[in-house]
CSV table of C-alpha atoms and ligand atoms in Angstrom, one decimal:
chain,number,residue,atom,x,y,z
A,302,UNK,CA,18.7,23.7,-19.6
A,303,UNK,CA,15.8,25.9,-18.0
A,304,UNK,CA,16.2,23.5,-15.0
A,305,UNK,CA,20.1,24.6,-15.1
A,306,UNK,CA,19.2,28.3,-15.0
A,307,UNK,CA,16.7,28.0,-12.1
A,308,UNK,CA,19.1,26.0,-9.8
A,309,UNK,CA,22.0,28.3,-10.5
A,310,UNK,CA,19.8,31.0,-9.8
A,311,UNK,CA,18.6,29.6,-6.5
A,312,UNK,CA,21.8,28.8,-5.7
A,313,UNK,CA,23.5,32.2,-6.2
A,314,UNK,CA,20.0,33.7,-4.3
A,315,UNK,CA,21.4,31.3,-0.8
A,316,UNK,CA,24.8,32.1,-1.8
A,317,UNK,CA,23.9,36.0,-0.6
A,318,UNK,CA,21.2,35.2,2.3
A,319,UNK,CA,22.9,36.1,6.1
A,320,UNK,CA,22.5,33.5,8.7
A,321,UNK,CA,19.1,34.6,10.2
A,322,UNK,CA,17.7,34.5,6.3
A,323,UNK,CA,18.9,31.0,6.0
A,324,UNK,CA,17.4,29.8,8.9
A,325,UNK,CA,14.3,31.6,8.0
A,326,UNK,CA,14.0,30.0,4.9
A,327,UNK,CA,14.8,26.7,6.3
A,328,UNK,CA,11.5,27.5,8.8
A,329,UNK,CA,9.6,28.6,5.8
A,330,UNK,CA,10.4,24.9,3.7
A,331,UNK,CA,9.2,22.9,7.1
A,332,UNK,CA,6.2,24.6,6.7
A,333,UNK,CA,5.4,24.5,2.8
A,334,UNK,CA,6.8,21.0,2.5
A,335,UNK,CA,3.9,19.0,3.9
A,336,UNK,CA,1.4,21.4,2.2
A,337,UNK,CA,3.4,20.8,-1.3
A,338,UNK,CA,3.1,17.1,-0.8
A,339,UNK,CA,-0.5,17.3,0.3
A,340,UNK,CA,-1.5,19.7,-2.6
A,341,UNK,CA,0.6,17.1,-5.3
A,342,UNK,CA,-1.0,14.3,-3.9
A,343,UNK,CA,-4.6,15.5,-4.0
A,344,UNK,CA,-3.9,16.8,-7.6
A,345,UNK,CA,-1.8,13.3,-8.7
A,346,UNK,CA,-5.2,11.5,-7.0
A,347,UNK,CA,-7.4,13.8,-9.4
A,348,UNK,CA,-5.5,13.4,-12.5
A,349,UNK,CA,-5.3,9.3,-12.5
A,350,UNK,CA,-9.1,9.1,-11.1
A,351,UNK,CA,-7.7,8.0,-7.8
A,352,UNK,CA,-5.6,5.8,-9.8
A,353,UNK,CA,-7.7,3.9,-11.3
A,354,UNK,CA,-6.7,4.4,-14.8
A,355,UNK,CA,-3.3,2.9,-14.1
A,356,UNK,CA,-2.0,0.2,-15.9
A,357,UNK,CA,0.4,-2.9,-15.3
A,358,UNK,CA,1.3,-4.6,-19.1
A,359,UNK,CA,-1.7,-2.9,-20.2
A,360,UNK,CA,-4.0,-4.7,-17.7
A,361,UNK,CA,-5.7,-2.0,-15.0
A,362,UNK,CA,-3.7,-1.7,-11.7
A,363,UNK,CA,-5.5,0.5,-9.3
A,364,UNK,CA,-2.8,1.2,-6.9
A,365,UNK,CA,-0.8,4.3,-6.0
A,366,UNK,CA,2.7,3.6,-8.3
A,367,UNK,CA,5.1,5.0,-5.5
A,368,UNK,CA,3.1,2.5,-3.3
A,369,UNK,CA,3.5,-0.4,-5.8
A,370,UNK,CA,7.2,0.2,-5.8
A,371,UNK,CA,7.2,-0.4,-2.2
A,372,UNK,CA,5.6,-3.4,-2.2
A,373,UNK,CA,8.1,-4.4,-5.4
A,374,UNK,CA,10.9,-3.4,-3.2
A,375,UNK,CA,9.6,-5.4,-0.2
A,376,UNK,CA,9.0,-8.6,-2.1
A,377,UNK,CA,12.4,-8.8,-3.6
A,378,UNK,CA,14.0,-8.2,0.0
A,379,UNK,CA,11.3,-10.5,1.8
A,380,UNK,CA,10.9,-12.9,-1.2
A,381,UNK,CA,7.7,-14.4,0.1
A,382,UNK,CA,6.6,-17.7,-0.8
A,383,UNK,CA,2.8,-16.8,-0.9
A,384,UNK,CA,0.7,-13.3,-1.2
A,385,UNK,CA,-2.7,-13.6,0.2
A,386,UNK,CA,-5.0,-10.6,-1.5
A,387,UNK,CA,-8.2,-9.4,-0.5
A,388,UNK,CA,-9.7,-7.6,-3.6
A,389,UNK,CA,-8.9,-8.5,-7.1
A,390,UNK,CA,-10.8,-6.6,-9.0
A,391,UNK,CA,-9.4,-6.7,-12.4
A,392,UNK,CA,-6.6,-8.8,-11.6
A,393,UNK,CA,-3.8,-5.8,-12.0
A,394,UNK,CA,-2.1,-6.6,-8.6
A,395,UNK,CA,-2.2,-10.1,-8.2
A,396,UNK,CA,-0.8,-10.4,-12.3
A,397,UNK,CA,2.2,-7.8,-11.1
A,398,UNK,CA,3.1,-9.7,-8.5
A,399,UNK,CA,2.9,-13.2,-10.2
A,400,UNK,CA,5.5,-11.4,-13.0
A,401,UNK,CA,7.4,-10.6,-10.1
A,402,UNK,CA,7.6,-13.9,-8.9
A,403,UNK,CA,8.3,-15.1,-12.4
A,404,UNK,CA,11.3,-12.7,-12.4
A,405,UNK,CA,12.6,-14.3,-8.6
A,406,UNK,CA,12.4,-17.4,-9.8
A,407,UNK,CA,9.5,-18.4,-7.1
A,408,UNK,CA,6.1,-17.5,-5.0
A,409,UNK,CA,2.3,-17.5,-5.5
A,410,UNK,CA,-0.6,-15.3,-5.1
A,411,UNK,CA,-3.8,-16.2,-3.9
A,412,UNK,CA,-6.4,-13.4,-4.3
A,413,UNK,CA,-9.9,-13.2,-3.2
A,414,UNK,CA,-13.0,-11.0,-4.5
A,415,UNK,CA,-16.6,-11.0,-3.2
A,416,UNK,CA,-17.5,-11.1,-7.6
A,417,UNK,CA,-15.3,-12.2,-10.5
A,418,UNK,CA,-14.6,-8.9,-12.6
A,419,UNK,CA,-10.9,-10.1,-14.0
A,420,UNK,CA,-10.2,-11.7,-17.5
A,421,UNK,CA,-6.7,-12.5,-16.4
A,422,UNK,CA,-4.9,-16.0,-15.7
A,423,UNK,CA,-1.3,-17.0,-15.0
A,424,UNK,CA,0.1,-20.4,-13.4
A,425,UNK,CA,1.2,-18.7,-10.2
A,426,UNK,CA,-2.3,-17.0,-9.4
A,427,UNK,CA,-5.3,-18.7,-7.7
A,428,UNK,CA,-8.3,-17.1,-8.0
A,429,UNK,CA,-10.8,-17.1,-4.9
A,430,UNK,CA,-14.4,-15.9,-5.4
A,431,UNK,CA,-16.5,-14.7,-2.3
A,432,UNK,CA,-16.3,-12.6,0.7
A,433,UNK,CA,-12.8,-12.5,2.2
A,434,UNK,CA,-14.0,-12.8,5.8
A,435,UNK,CA,-16.9,-15.8,4.9
A,436,UNK,CA,-15.9,-18.9,7.0
A,437,UNK,CA,-16.2,-20.4,3.0
A,438,UNK,CA,-13.7,-18.2,1.7
A,439,UNK,CA,-11.2,-18.8,4.7
A,440,UNK,CA,-11.2,-22.1,4.7
A,441,UNK,CA,-10.6,-22.2,0.6
A,442,UNK,CA,-7.6,-19.9,1.2
A,443,UNK,CA,-6.5,-22.4,3.8
A,444,UNK,CA,-6.7,-25.2,1.3
A,445,UNK,CA,-4.8,-22.9,-1.5
A,446,UNK,CA,-1.9,-22.2,0.7
A,447,UNK,CA,-1.5,-25.5,1.7
A,448,UNK,CA,2.0,-25.7,3.6
A,449,UNK,CA,4.5,-23.4,1.8
A,450,UNK,CA,8.2,-23.5,2.4
A,451,UNK,CA,8.9,-19.6,2.8
A,452,UNK,CA,6.9,-16.3,3.8
A,453,UNK,CA,3.5,-15.4,3.8
A,454,UNK,CA,2.5,-12.4,3.5
A,455,UNK,CA,-1.0,-10.9,3.5
A,456,UNK,CA,-2.5,-7.6,1.6
A,457,UNK,CA,-6.0,-6.2,2.4
A,458,UNK,CA,-7.2,-4.3,-0.4
A,459,UNK,CA,-10.8,-5.5,-0.5
A,460,UNK,CA,-13.7,-3.3,1.2
A,461,UNK,CA,-12.1,0.0,3.3
A,462,UNK,CA,-14.9,0.5,5.6
A,463,UNK,CA,-13.5,0.2,9.2
A,464,UNK,CA,-16.1,-2.8,9.9
A,465,UNK,CA,-14.8,-4.8,6.9
A,466,UNK,CA,-11.1,-4.3,7.2
A,467,UNK,CA,-11.1,-5.1,11.2
A,468,UNK,CA,-12.6,-8.6,10.3
A,469,UNK,CA,-10.2,-9.0,7.5
A,470,UNK,CA,-7.3,-8.6,9.8
A,471,UNK,CA,-8.4,-10.4,12.7
A,472,UNK,CA,-9.1,-13.3,9.9
A,473,UNK,CA,-6.0,-13.0,7.8
A,474,UNK,CA,-3.0,-11.9,10.8
A,475,UNK,CA,-2.9,-16.0,11.5
A,476,UNK,CA,-1.6,-16.7,7.8
A,477,UNK,CA,1.3,-14.2,8.0
A,478,UNK,CA,4.7,-15.7,9.1
A,479,UNK,CA,6.8,-13.9,11.9
A,480,UNK,CA,8.8,-11.7,10.2
A,481,UNK,CA,6.9,-11.1,7.2
A,482,UNK,CA,4.4,-8.5,6.8
A,483,UNK,CA,0.5,-7.7,6.6
A,484,UNK,CA,-0.2,-4.7,3.8
A,485,UNK,CA,-3.6,-2.9,5.0
A,486,UNK,CA,-4.2,-0.5,2.2
A,487,UNK,CA,-6.2,2.8,1.8
A,488,UNK,CA,-6.1,4.2,5.4
A,489,UNK,CA,-5.7,7.0,3.0
A,490,UNK,CA,-9.2,7.3,3.3
A,491,UNK,CA,-9.1,8.5,6.6
A,492,UNK,CA,-6.6,11.4,5.6
A,493,UNK,CA,-7.7,12.9,3.2
A,494,UNK,CA,-10.5,15.2,2.7
A,495,UNK,CA,-11.8,14.0,-0.8
A,496,UNK,CA,-12.2,10.5,1.0
A,497,UNK,CA,-14.2,11.8,3.8
A,498,UNK,CA,-17.2,10.0,2.7
A,499,UNK,CA,-15.6,6.5,2.9
A,500,UNK,CA,-14.8,6.9,6.9
A,501,UNK,CA,-14.5,5.4,9.1
A,502,UNK,CA,-11.8,3.7,6.7
A,503,UNK,CA,-9.1,1.2,7.6
A,504,UNK,CA,-6.9,3.5,10.1
A,505,UNK,CA,-9.1,3.0,13.2
A,506,UNK,CA,-9.1,-0.9,12.2
A,507,UNK,CA,-4.9,-0.5,12.3
A,508,UNK,CA,-5.0,1.5,15.5
A,509,UNK,CA,-7.5,-1.3,17.5
A,510,UNK,CA,-5.6,-3.7,16.0
A,511,UNK,CA,-2.0,-3.2,17.1
A,512,UNK,CA,-3.0,-2.2,20.5
A,513,UNK,CA,-4.4,-5.8,20.6
A,514,UNK,CA,-1.9,-7.3,18.7
A,515,UNK,CA,1.6,-6.7,20.3
A,516,UNK,CA,2.9,-8.9,17.7
A,517,UNK,CA,2.5,-6.9,15.0
A,518,UNK,CA,4.2,-3.3,14.9
A,519,UNK,CA,3.9,-0.7,12.0
A,520,UNK,CA,6.9,0.0,10.2
A,521,UNK,CA,6.7,3.1,9.6
A,522,UNK,CA,9.8,3.8,7.6
A,523,UNK,CA,8.4,1.2,4.7
A,524,UNK,CA,5.0,3.7,5.3
A,525,UNK,CA,6.7,6.9,4.6
A,526,UNK,CA,8.9,5.7,2.1
A,527,UNK,CA,7.9,7.8,-0.6
A,528,UNK,CA,6.7,10.5,0.8
A,529,UNK,CA,2.8,10.5,-0.2
A,530,UNK,CA,1.0,7.0,0.0
A,531,UNK,CA,-2.5,5.2,0.1
A,532,UNK,CA,-1.3,3.5,3.2
A,533,UNK,CA,-0.5,5.5,6.2
A,534,UNK,CA,0.3,2.9,9.4
A,535,UNK,CA,-0.4,0.3,6.7
A,536,UNK,CA,2.4,-2.1,6.7
A,537,UNK,CA,2.4,-4.2,9.7
A,538,UNK,CA,4.9,-6.5,10.7
A,539,UNK,CA,4.7,-9.8,12.3
A,540,UNK,CA,7.7,-9.3,14.9
A,541,UNK,CA,6.8,-12.6,16.3
A,542,UNK,CA,4.7,-16.0,16.2
A,543,UNK,CA,2.1,-14.8,18.1
A,544,UNK,CA,-1.1,-16.6,19.0
A,545,UNK,CA,-2.4,-18.0,15.9
B,1426,SAM,C1,-9.9,-1.6,-5.3
B,1426,SAM,S1,-10.7,-3.2,-5.8
B,1426,SAM,C2,-8.8,-3.9,-5.5
B,1426,SAM,C3,-8.1,-3.4,-6.4
B,1426,SAM,C4,-6.9,-4.4,-6.8
B,1426,SAM,N1,-6.5,-4.8,-6.0
B,1426,SAM,C5,-5.8,-3.7,-8.1
B,1426,SAM,O1,-4.6,-3.3,-7.4
B,1426,SAM,O2,-6.1,-3.6,-8.9
B,1426,SAM,C6,-11.4,-3.5,-4.5
B,1426,SAM,C7,-12.2,-4.7,-4.6
B,1426,SAM,O3,-12.5,-5.4,-3.4
B,1426,SAM,C8,-13.9,-6.2,-3.6
B,1426,SAM,N2,-14.0,-6.5,-2.5
B,1426,SAM,C9,-15.2,-5.8,-1.9
B,1426,SAM,N3,-15.6,-6.6,-0.9
B,1426,SAM,C10,-15.5,-7.7,-0.6
B,1426,SAM,C11,-15.2,-8.6,0.4
B,1426,SAM,N4,-16.1,-8.5,1.4
B,1426,SAM,N5,-14.9,-9.4,-0.1
B,1426,SAM,C12,-13.7,-9.8,-0.9
B,1426,SAM,N6,-13.9,-8.6,-1.8
B,1426,SAM,C13,-14.2,-7.9,-1.7
B,1426,SAM,C14,-14.4,-5.3,-4.9
B,1426,SAM,O4,-15.3,-5.9,-5.4
B,1426,SAM,C15,-13.1,-4.6,-5.7
B,1426,SAM,O5,-13.2,-5.4,-6.8
């Protein structure tokens, strides 16, 4: 009711503006919209403890809910045979993806964390413990991966410091099949002032990586799909087989 009144009041104000006033209003909106988005994003981050209190079917999943929806859309579109995730934490994101695979009828998750913090179990999930970039962990990932019959996607959500992300991108890029994605999470660290203590974070690692790896391109539409995102420049699509 209140919304309807506000909408009709706005319509009547707009109706009574002349051309110059409408053009000014459009310009003000263009300037104000990014600020409003930024303020809303910051408030949402504070309200949810940077999404640390979000749950998936009662299990903690440390993800921006808008980004998780984009992930769901990507999984439904790409139908990966395997998703390799670094950064298990309490297992919420791995479980989310495994449940999507249950609904789709196919797919596996391999998830890695330097320490075991989860109590989740699911037949589609292989849990590995170790430093994501250590030779032993990478050998275990290769073992668990086997020879999948469909696309392989990678999600990097462990230590978000530039150096570690850069090492992970190099180590995990060869697993990504042509046409599939590497999602490098939490470049927001390099954007929002409230995260500045974590810098340099993923973004400079992404910038360096794409310069050296022309077989990967940033999928900007996917990155910007929901206007606010924790993963600016984070969706990298492998456009060609490249050197593995
Ligand atoms: C942001 S949390 C992952 C959240 C999880 N993907 C989710 O959505 O619920 C990051 C995790 O990365 C792990 N981590 C940090 N450094 C790591 C490393 N070098 N190798 C593997 N995991 C690491 C931490 O232990 C932590 O649990």
